[in-house]
Amino acid sequence: MPSLNIEKNLLENVTLFYPKIKTPSLKYQSQTEREYAVTAHVDKATRNAWNKNFHKQKCKEFEYDEFVEKFGKEYAIGEEEQYLITLKKPAQYKDKTTGELKEIPDAYRPRAFLDDGNGELEDITFTKLIGNGSKGVVQF
């Protein structure tokens, strides 16, 4: 089951949808600004903990039938309301001196890692795409 670890800033054992980690997408209603994003599917207990700790960015709620139609029955958690948390990070910042949009430094861009089963993590950010329905951990 999904869980929220506030001390480590982790959403653990979540199903991922719409991951945009390798290549950022355009921000909503923008033609120039881009962002990295991922949507995490969580259970009710995780949703309650998230909403309690993050008042400004609440989970999006879906009726069961609406969720199944959009994502598929195999991803549903139970047969009640379903909950999604979308996490985003700007891919650019505005330079204070010139006012130009610049790419964020490589050290600050989101990364994707694959656990080899022995505790070693392989950076797959540029070599593999994360598919809808993948299970993972999201650090925020």
Short mmCIF file of C-alpha atoms in Angstrom, two decimals:
data_model
loop_
_atom_site.label_atom_id
_atom_site.label_comp_id
_atom_site.label_asym_id
_atom_site.label_seq_id
_atom_site.Cartn_x
_atom_site.Cartn_y
_atom_site.Cartn_z
CA MET A 1 0.00 0.00 0.00
CA PRO A 2 1.16 3.56 -0.66
CA SER A 3 2.49 5.60 2.24
CA LEU A 4 3.73 9.10 3.05
CA ASN A 5 7.03 9.50 4.91
CA ILE A 6 7.14 13.15 6.02
CA GLU A 7 10.57 12.85 7.70
CA LYS A 8 12.23 11.73 4.45
CA ASN A 9 9.86 13.62 2.10
CA LEU A 10 8.82 10.41 0.31
CA LEU A 11 5.70 8.99 -1.26
CA GLU A 12 6.44 5.26 -1.13
CA ASN A 13 4.99 2.35 -3.12
CA VAL A 14 2.85 4.55 -5.37
CA THR A 15 1.62 3.93 -8.90
CA LEU A 16 2.94 6.56 -11.31
CA PHE A 17 1.02 8.24 -14.12
CA TYR A 18 2.08 10.81 -16.72
CA PRO A 19 5.76 10.91 -15.74
CA LYS A 20 7.64 13.73 -17.47
CA ILE A 21 11.15 13.25 -16.10
CA LYS A 22 13.34 12.76 -19.16
CA THR A 23 11.85 15.67 -21.10
CA PRO A 24 9.89 18.50 -19.47
CA SER A 25 6.52 19.52 -20.90
CA LEU A 26 5.04 22.97 -21.41
CA LYS A 27 3.40 24.48 -18.34
CA TYR A 28 -0.34 24.97 -18.49
CA GLN A 29 -1.19 27.91 -20.80
CA SER A 30 2.47 28.71 -21.52
CA GLN A 31 4.33 28.65 -24.80
CA THR A 32 7.80 29.08 -23.32
CA GLU A 33 7.99 27.76 -19.75
CA ARG A 34 8.46 24.04 -19.12
CA GLU A 35 8.19 21.75 -16.10
CA TYR A 36 8.96 18.23 -14.93
CA ALA A 37 6.01 16.36 -13.42
CA VAL A 38 4.72 13.04 -12.14
CA THR A 39 1.34 11.99 -10.78
CA ALA A 40 1.23 9.52 -7.88
CA HIS A 41 -1.83 7.35 -7.15
CA VAL A 42 -2.33 6.95 -3.40
CA ASP A 43 -4.81 5.37 -1.00
CA LYS A 44 -7.16 7.18 1.39
CA ALA A 45 -4.84 7.04 4.41
CA THR A 46 -1.97 8.55 2.39
CA ARG A 47 -4.36 11.18 0.99
CA ASN A 48 -5.44 12.13 4.51
CA ALA A 49 -1.83 12.47 5.67
CA TRP A 50 -0.89 14.48 2.55
CA ASN A 51 -3.84 16.89 2.88
CA LYS A 52 -3.09 17.38 6.59
CA ASN A 53 0.55 18.31 5.90
CA PHE A 54 0.18 20.14 2.56
CA HIS A 55 -2.88 22.38 2.75
CA LYS A 56 -2.13 24.31 -0.45
CA GLN A 57 -1.69 21.27 -2.70
CA LYS A 58 -4.47 18.83 -1.93
CA CYS A 59 -4.99 15.47 -3.62
CA LYS A 60 -7.26 15.30 -6.63
CA GLU A 61 -10.20 12.99 -5.99
CA PHE A 62 -11.84 10.74 -8.59
CA GLU A 63 -14.98 8.70 -8.32
CA TYR A 64 -14.18 5.01 -8.80
CA ASP A 65 -15.96 4.74 -12.19
CA GLU A 66 -14.30 7.89 -13.51
CA PHE A 67 -10.86 6.62 -12.44
CA VAL A 68 -11.41 3.17 -14.00
CA GLU A 69 -12.53 4.77 -17.28
CA LYS A 70 -9.44 7.00 -17.41
CA PHE A 71 -6.71 4.74 -15.99
CA GLY A 72 -8.03 1.17 -15.87
CA LYS A 73 -9.48 -1.12 -13.21
CA GLU A 74 -6.13 -2.85 -12.60
CA TYR A 75 -4.72 0.34 -11.02
CA ALA A 76 -7.64 1.08 -8.68
CA ILE A 77 -7.12 0.78 -4.93
CA GLY A 78 -10.34 -0.72 -3.61
CA GLU A 79 -13.69 0.23 -5.09
CA GLU A 80 -14.12 3.65 -3.49
CA GLU A 81 -12.82 7.11 -4.38
CA GLN A 82 -9.31 7.21 -5.87
CA TYR A 83 -6.70 9.88 -5.11
CA LEU A 84 -3.92 11.43 -7.21
CA ILE A 85 -1.11 13.77 -6.20
CA THR A 86 0.70 15.65 -8.97
CA LEU A 87 4.21 16.89 -8.19
CA LYS A 88 5.89 19.44 -10.46
CA LYS A 89 9.24 21.20 -10.72
CA PRO A 90 10.00 24.09 -13.07
CA ALA A 91 12.58 23.23 -15.74
CA GLN A 92 13.67 26.87 -16.01
CA TYR A 93 14.22 29.86 -13.81
CA LYS A 94 14.25 33.57 -14.53
CA ASP A 95 17.73 35.10 -14.29
CA LYS A 96 17.57 38.02 -11.84
CA THR A 97 20.02 40.20 -13.75
CA THR A 98 18.94 39.63 -17.36
CA GLY A 99 15.35 38.46 -16.89
CA GLU A 100 15.97 35.59 -19.34
CA LEU A 101 14.63 32.08 -18.83
CA LYS A 102 17.49 29.68 -18.17
CA GLU A 103 17.52 25.91 -17.74
CA ILE A 104 17.89 24.75 -14.15
CA PRO A 105 21.33 23.31 -13.37
CA ASP A 106 21.65 19.56 -13.96
CA ALA A 107 22.14 18.96 -10.22
CA TYR A 108 18.59 20.24 -9.53
CA ARG A 109 16.64 18.41 -12.23
CA PRO A 110 14.50 15.44 -11.25
CA ARG A 111 16.01 11.99 -11.73
CA ALA A 112 14.67 8.47 -12.16
CA PHE A 113 16.48 5.50 -10.62
CA LEU A 114 15.99 1.76 -10.95
CA ASP A 115 16.79 -0.55 -8.03
CA ASP A 116 18.77 -3.58 -9.20
CA GLY A 117 17.48 -5.67 -6.27
CA ASN A 118 20.78 -5.51 -4.37
CA GLY A 119 20.29 -1.99 -3.06
CA GLU A 120 22.21 -0.37 -5.91
CA LEU A 121 20.42 2.37 -7.86
CA GLU A 122 20.99 2.93 -11.58
CA ASP A 123 20.23 6.39 -13.00
CA ILE A 124 17.80 5.74 -15.88
CA THR A 125 16.71 9.36 -16.40
CA PHE A 126 18.01 9.51 -19.97
CA THR A 127 18.09 5.83 -20.94
CA LYS A 128 14.59 4.53 -20.13
CA LEU A 129 11.10 5.94 -20.08
CA ILE A 130 8.83 5.43 -17.08
CA GLY A 131 5.47 4.07 -18.18
CA ASN A 132 2.02 4.73 -16.78
CA GLY A 133 1.28 2.20 -14.07
CA SER A 134 4.89 1.84 -12.92
CA LYS A 135 5.40 1.42 -9.17
CA GLY A 136 7.89 3.59 -7.40
CA VAL A 137 8.99 6.03 -4.73
CA VAL A 138 8.74 9.79 -5.27
CA GLN A 139 10.94 12.14 -3.28
CA PHE A 140 9.69 15.71 -2.97
#
